[in-house]
Amino acid sequence: LVASYLHYVKGYDVVIAALGALPAKPPIAGVDSVKVYYAADAFIYNEELGKNVVIIGGGEVGVETAMHLAKTGHVATVLEMRGELAADSTFVHYRSMFQAAWESIPNFHWVLNATAKEITPDHVTYTDAQGEHQLPADSVVLSVGMRAKSGEALSFFGAGKQFYLVG
């Protein structure tokens, strides 16, 4: 579609390609299951999610999604590969308030230094320093970053005298 559109867009002074991004899909067995949602979709389809929800990825988006799910009646468990949740959030003031908020939610749980290995119809298998474990999972939410649509955006290169890739 983009390549065919480019055929019609030539001769502009400036082209700014801002096509956005798509959620990243990690190489986890079972990731294409119907019970797997991306973080943004978890808010839209909240009522379709099961009671036990495993959130893979404990950055700010994963933690915020898990907090929302826990507050709306789900048992939310975050699997994070690093040694702390929301590790990249601003530490001064914001991170401490953020941590106090997630620690105050009864249905919010987390496992650190954990790597998701497989998604099955009833659980998520993960590994940590103690070995392999399983978490009950009626639904799974992925929050492992975004992939820029760079290739699609670069297809507009040459449509104008100046070209800028943003986003």
PDB file of C-alpha atoms in Angstrom:
ATOM      1  CA  LEU A   1       0.000   0.000   0.000  1.00  0.00           C
ATOM      2  CA  VAL A   2       2.732   2.475   0.960  1.00  0.00           C
ATOM      3  CA  ALA A   3       4.846   1.680  -2.105  1.00  0.00           C
ATOM      4  CA  SER A   4       1.860   2.128  -4.403  1.00  0.00           C
ATOM      5  CA  TYR A   5       1.021   5.429  -2.701  1.00  0.00           C
ATOM      6  CA  LEU A   6       4.582   6.680  -3.183  1.00  0.00           C
ATOM      7  CA  HIS A   7       4.090   6.437  -6.924  1.00  0.00           C
ATOM      8  CA  TYR A   8       1.675   9.377  -6.654  1.00  0.00           C
ATOM      9  CA  VAL A   9       3.624  11.557  -4.231  1.00  0.00           C
ATOM     10  CA  LYS A  10       6.617  13.103  -5.926  1.00  0.00           C
ATOM     11  CA  GLY A  11       7.966  16.625  -6.076  1.00  0.00           C
ATOM     12  CA  TYR A  12       7.113  17.896  -2.603  1.00  0.00           C
ATOM     13  CA  ASP A  13       9.392  20.436  -0.947  1.00  0.00           C
ATOM     14  CA  VAL A  14       9.431  18.564   2.356  1.00  0.00           C
ATOM     15  CA  VAL A  15       8.232  15.105   3.384  1.00  0.00           C
ATOM     16  CA  ILE A  16       7.903  14.283   7.069  1.00  0.00           C
ATOM     17  CA  ALA A  17       7.345  10.565   7.603  1.00  0.00           C
ATOM     18  CA  ALA A  18       5.713   9.927  10.982  1.00  0.00           C
ATOM     19  CA  LEU A  19       4.081   6.516  10.659  1.00  0.00           C
ATOM     20  CA  GLY A  20       4.267   5.472  14.295  1.00  0.00           C
ATOM     21  CA  ALA A  21       5.122   2.072  15.728  1.00  0.00           C
ATOM     22  CA  LEU A  22       3.712  -1.364  16.397  1.00  0.00           C
ATOM     23  CA  PRO A  23       3.975  -3.334  19.638  1.00  0.00           C
ATOM     24  CA  ALA A  24       6.983  -5.637  19.734  1.00  0.00           C
ATOM     25  CA  LYS A  25       6.266  -9.357  19.803  1.00  0.00           C
ATOM     26  CA  PRO A  26       8.838 -11.354  21.772  1.00  0.00           C
ATOM     27  CA  PRO A  27       9.962 -14.846  20.711  1.00  0.00           C
ATOM     28  CA  ILE A  28       7.945 -16.714  23.326  1.00  0.00           C
ATOM     29  CA  ALA A  29       6.243 -20.015  22.537  1.00  0.00           C
ATOM     30  CA  GLY A  30       2.465 -19.456  22.452  1.00  0.00           C
ATOM     31  CA  VAL A  31       2.715 -15.691  21.930  1.00  0.00           C
ATOM     32  CA  ASP A  32       0.212 -15.874  19.039  1.00  0.00           C
ATOM     33  CA  SER A  33      -2.525 -17.301  21.276  1.00  0.00           C
ATOM     34  CA  VAL A  34      -5.948 -15.647  21.290  1.00  0.00           C
ATOM     35  CA  LYS A  35      -5.523 -15.030  25.020  1.00  0.00           C
ATOM     36  CA  VAL A  36      -2.540 -12.707  24.421  1.00  0.00           C
ATOM     37  CA  TYR A  37      -3.150  -8.952  24.235  1.00  0.00           C
ATOM     38  CA  TYR A  38      -0.884  -5.950  23.803  1.00  0.00           C
ATOM     39  CA  ALA A  39      -0.792  -3.408  26.646  1.00  0.00           C
ATOM     40  CA  ALA A  40      -2.896  -0.762  24.882  1.00  0.00           C
ATOM     41  CA  ASP A  41      -5.525  -3.381  23.996  1.00  0.00           C
ATOM     42  CA  ALA A  42      -5.788  -4.490  27.627  1.00  0.00           C
ATOM     43  CA  PHE A  43      -7.552  -1.221  28.427  1.00  0.00           C
ATOM     44  CA  ILE A  44      -9.973  -1.629  25.518  1.00  0.00           C
ATOM     45  CA  TYR A  45     -10.732  -5.306  26.169  1.00  0.00           C
ATOM     46  CA  ASN A  46     -10.512  -5.202  29.975  1.00  0.00           C
ATOM     47  CA  GLU A  47     -13.810  -7.049  30.432  1.00  0.00           C
ATOM     48  CA  GLU A  48     -12.712  -9.867  28.100  1.00  0.00           C
ATOM     49  CA  LEU A  49      -9.586 -10.600  30.125  1.00  0.00           C
ATOM     50  CA  GLY A  50      -9.686 -13.485  32.578  1.00  0.00           C
ATOM     51  CA  LYS A  51      -9.291 -13.258  36.338  1.00  0.00           C
ATOM     52  CA  ASN A  52      -5.546 -14.077  36.396  1.00  0.00           C
ATOM     53  CA  VAL A  53      -3.556 -11.860  34.051  1.00  0.00           C
ATOM     54  CA  VAL A  54       0.192 -12.130  33.540  1.00  0.00           C
ATOM     55  CA  ILE A  55       1.830  -8.976  32.185  1.00  0.00           C
ATOM     56  CA  ILE A  56       5.117  -9.688  30.416  1.00  0.00           C
ATOM     57  CA  GLY A  57       7.280  -6.579  30.751  1.00  0.00           C
ATOM     58  CA  GLY A  58       7.600  -4.417  33.842  1.00  0.00           C
ATOM     59  CA  GLY A  59       8.547  -1.043  32.430  1.00  0.00           C
ATOM     60  CA  GLU A  60       6.313   1.959  33.070  1.00  0.00           C
ATOM     61  CA  VAL A  61       3.648   0.854  30.577  1.00  0.00           C
ATOM     62  CA  GLY A  62       3.555  -2.707  31.906  1.00  0.00           C
ATOM     63  CA  VAL A  63       3.307  -1.531  35.511  1.00  0.00           C
ATOM     64  CA  GLU A  64       0.618   1.046  34.729  1.00  0.00           C
ATOM     65  CA  THR A  65      -1.355  -1.572  32.795  1.00  0.00           C
ATOM     66  CA  ALA A  66      -1.046  -4.073  35.647  1.00  0.00           C
ATOM     67  CA  MET A  67      -2.119  -1.442  38.182  1.00  0.00           C
ATOM     68  CA  HIS A  68      -5.213  -0.665  36.114  1.00  0.00           C
ATOM     69  CA  LEU A  69      -6.069  -4.341  35.725  1.00  0.00           C
ATOM     70  CA  ALA A  70      -5.598  -5.014  39.448  1.00  0.00           C
ATOM     71  CA  LYS A  71      -7.799  -2.054  40.333  1.00  0.00           C
ATOM     72  CA  THR A  72     -10.537  -3.359  38.022  1.00  0.00           C
ATOM     73  CA  GLY A  73     -10.723  -6.783  39.664  1.00  0.00           C
ATOM     74  CA  HIS A  74      -8.058  -8.852  37.939  1.00  0.00           C
ATOM     75  CA  VAL A  75      -5.172 -10.537  39.713  1.00  0.00           C
ATOM     76  CA  ALA A  76      -2.262  -8.949  37.833  1.00  0.00           C
ATOM     77  CA  THR A  77       1.253 -10.389  37.971  1.00  0.00           C
ATOM     78  CA  VAL A  78       4.118  -8.652  36.190  1.00  0.00           C
ATOM     79  CA  LEU A  79       7.090 -10.640  34.901  1.00  0.00           C
ATOM     80  CA  GLU A  80      10.121  -8.360  34.561  1.00  0.00           C
ATOM     81  CA  MET A  81      13.533  -9.398  33.244  1.00  0.00           C
ATOM     82  CA  ARG A  82      15.397  -6.717  35.155  1.00  0.00           C
ATOM     83  CA  GLY A  83      15.933  -6.374  38.901  1.00  0.00           C
ATOM     84  CA  GLU A  84      13.315  -3.672  39.466  1.00  0.00           C
ATOM     85  CA  LEU A  85       9.969  -2.547  38.113  1.00  0.00           C
ATOM     86  CA  ALA A  86       9.776   0.621  36.024  1.00  0.00           C
ATOM     87  CA  ALA A  87      13.563   0.785  36.038  1.00  0.00           C
ATOM     88  CA  ASP A  88      13.691   3.608  33.503  1.00  0.00           C
ATOM     89  CA  SER A  89      11.179   5.899  35.205  1.00  0.00           C
ATOM     90  CA  THR A  90      12.327   9.209  36.652  1.00  0.00           C
ATOM     91  CA  PHE A  91      13.707   8.382  40.067  1.00  0.00           C
ATOM     92  CA  VAL A  92      13.288  11.693  41.889  1.00  0.00           C
ATOM     93  CA  HIS A  93       9.738  12.010  43.198  1.00  0.00           C
ATOM     94  CA  TYR A  94       7.942  10.155  40.393  1.00  0.00           C
ATOM     95  CA  ARG A  95       9.436   6.696  40.905  1.00  0.00           C
ATOM     96  CA  SER A  96       8.868   6.713  44.658  1.00  0.00           C
ATOM     97  CA  MET A  97       5.233   7.781  44.230  1.00  0.00           C
ATOM     98  CA  PHE A  98       4.780   5.213  41.463  1.00  0.00           C
ATOM     99  CA  GLN A  99       6.214   2.442  43.644  1.00  0.00           C
ATOM    100  CA  ALA A 100       4.071   3.456  46.626  1.00  0.00           C
ATOM    101  CA  ALA A 101       1.017   3.280  44.355  1.00  0.00           C
ATOM    102  CA  TRP A 102       1.699  -0.225  43.022  1.00  0.00           C
ATOM    103  CA  GLU A 103       2.631  -1.533  46.461  1.00  0.00           C
ATOM    104  CA  SER A 104      -0.752  -0.380  47.803  1.00  0.00           C
ATOM    105  CA  ILE A 105      -2.815  -2.472  45.352  1.00  0.00           C
ATOM    106  CA  PRO A 106      -3.721  -5.906  46.784  1.00  0.00           C
ATOM    107  CA  ASN A 107      -4.161  -7.704  43.425  1.00  0.00           C
ATOM    108  CA  PHE A 108      -0.850  -6.404  42.002  1.00  0.00           C
ATOM    109  CA  HIS A 109       2.096  -8.838  42.107  1.00  0.00           C
ATOM    110  CA  TRP A 110       5.479  -8.999  40.429  1.00  0.00           C
ATOM    111  CA  VAL A 111       8.390 -11.318  39.769  1.00  0.00           C
ATOM    112  CA  LEU A 112      11.785  -9.773  39.013  1.00  0.00           C
ATOM    113  CA  ASN A 113      14.728 -11.222  37.089  1.00  0.00           C
ATOM    114  CA  ALA A 114      12.245 -13.468  35.287  1.00  0.00           C
ATOM    115  CA  THR A 115      12.196 -14.501  31.637  1.00  0.00           C
ATOM    116  CA  ALA A 116       8.939 -15.707  30.083  1.00  0.00           C
ATOM    117  CA  LYS A 117       9.463 -18.921  28.124  1.00  0.00           C
ATOM    118  CA  GLU A 118       6.017 -20.226  27.143  1.00  0.00           C
ATOM    119  CA  ILE A 119       2.355 -19.223  27.124  1.00  0.00           C
ATOM    120  CA  THR A 120      -0.117 -22.109  27.404  1.00  0.00           C
ATOM    121  CA  PRO A 121      -3.923 -22.142  27.696  1.00  0.00           C
ATOM    122  CA  ASP A 122      -3.753 -21.972  31.506  1.00  0.00           C
ATOM    123  CA  HIS A 123      -0.335 -20.649  32.554  1.00  0.00           C
ATOM    124  CA  VAL A 124       2.880 -18.829  31.694  1.00  0.00           C
ATOM    125  CA  THR A 125       6.174 -20.632  32.204  1.00  0.00           C
ATOM    126  CA  TYR A 126       9.122 -18.474  33.223  1.00  0.00           C
ATOM    127  CA  THR A 127      12.650 -18.953  34.490  1.00  0.00           C
ATOM    128  CA  ASP A 128      14.612 -17.124  37.147  1.00  0.00           C
ATOM    129  CA  ALA A 129      17.739 -17.861  39.216  1.00  0.00           C
ATOM    130  CA  GLN A 130      15.866 -20.626  41.096  1.00  0.00           C
ATOM    131  CA  GLY A 131      14.770 -22.444  37.955  1.00  0.00           C
ATOM    132  CA  GLU A 132      11.532 -22.845  36.020  1.00  0.00           C
ATOM    133  CA  HIS A 133       8.110 -21.828  37.366  1.00  0.00           C
ATOM    134  CA  GLN A 134       4.518 -21.519  36.208  1.00  0.00           C
ATOM    135  CA  LEU A 135       2.005 -18.757  36.871  1.00  0.00           C
ATOM    136  CA  PRO A 136      -1.720 -19.286  36.369  1.00  0.00           C
ATOM    137  CA  ALA A 137      -2.812 -17.153  33.428  1.00  0.00           C
ATOM    138  CA  ASP A 138      -6.287 -16.796  31.986  1.00  0.00           C
ATOM    139  CA  SER A 139      -4.953 -13.940  29.856  1.00  0.00           C
ATOM    140  CA  VAL A 140      -1.518 -12.530  29.008  1.00  0.00           C
ATOM    141  CA  VAL A 141      -0.600  -8.915  28.257  1.00  0.00           C
ATOM    142  CA  LEU A 142       2.578  -8.030  26.376  1.00  0.00           C
ATOM    143  CA  SER A 143       4.389  -4.833  27.291  1.00  0.00           C
ATOM    144  CA  VAL A 144       7.844  -5.313  25.822  1.00  0.00           C
ATOM    145  CA  GLY A 145       8.288  -2.135  23.788  1.00  0.00           C
ATOM    146  CA  MET A 146       7.435  -0.873  20.352  1.00  0.00           C
ATOM    147  CA  ARG A 147       8.907  -1.394  16.890  1.00  0.00           C
ATOM    148  CA  ALA A 148       9.094   1.720  14.725  1.00  0.00           C
ATOM    149  CA  LYS A 149       7.647   1.461  11.216  1.00  0.00           C
ATOM    150  CA  SER A 150      10.998   2.621   9.827  1.00  0.00           C
ATOM    151  CA  GLY A 151      10.910   0.527   6.662  1.00  0.00           C
ATOM    152  CA  GLU A 152       7.478   1.777   5.731  1.00  0.00           C
ATOM    153  CA  ALA A 153       8.444   5.371   6.526  1.00  0.00           C
ATOM    154  CA  LEU A 154      11.653   5.147   4.492  1.00  0.00           C
ATOM    155  CA  SER A 155       9.605   4.145   1.459  1.00  0.00           C
ATOM    156  CA  PHE A 156       8.643   7.838   1.225  1.00  0.00           C
ATOM    157  CA  PHE A 157      12.299   8.854   0.830  1.00  0.00           C
ATOM    158  CA  GLY A 158      12.739  10.646  -2.460  1.00  0.00           C
ATOM    159  CA  ALA A 159       9.209  11.997  -2.598  1.00  0.00           C
ATOM    160  CA  GLY A 160      10.482  15.477  -1.794  1.00  0.00           C
ATOM    161  CA  LYS A 161      13.558  17.682  -1.783  1.00  0.00           C
ATOM    162  CA  GLN A 162      13.904  17.246   1.968  1.00  0.00           C
ATOM    163  CA  PHE A 163      12.984  14.151   3.939  1.00  0.00           C
ATOM    164  CA  TYR A 164      12.579  13.781   7.706  1.00  0.00           C
ATOM    165  CA  LEU A 165      11.909  10.563   9.579  1.00  0.00           C
ATOM    166  CA  VAL A 166      10.292  11.185  12.964  1.00  0.00           C
ATOM    167  CA  GLY A 167       8.808   8.998  15.647  1.00  0.00           C
TER     168      GLY A 167
END
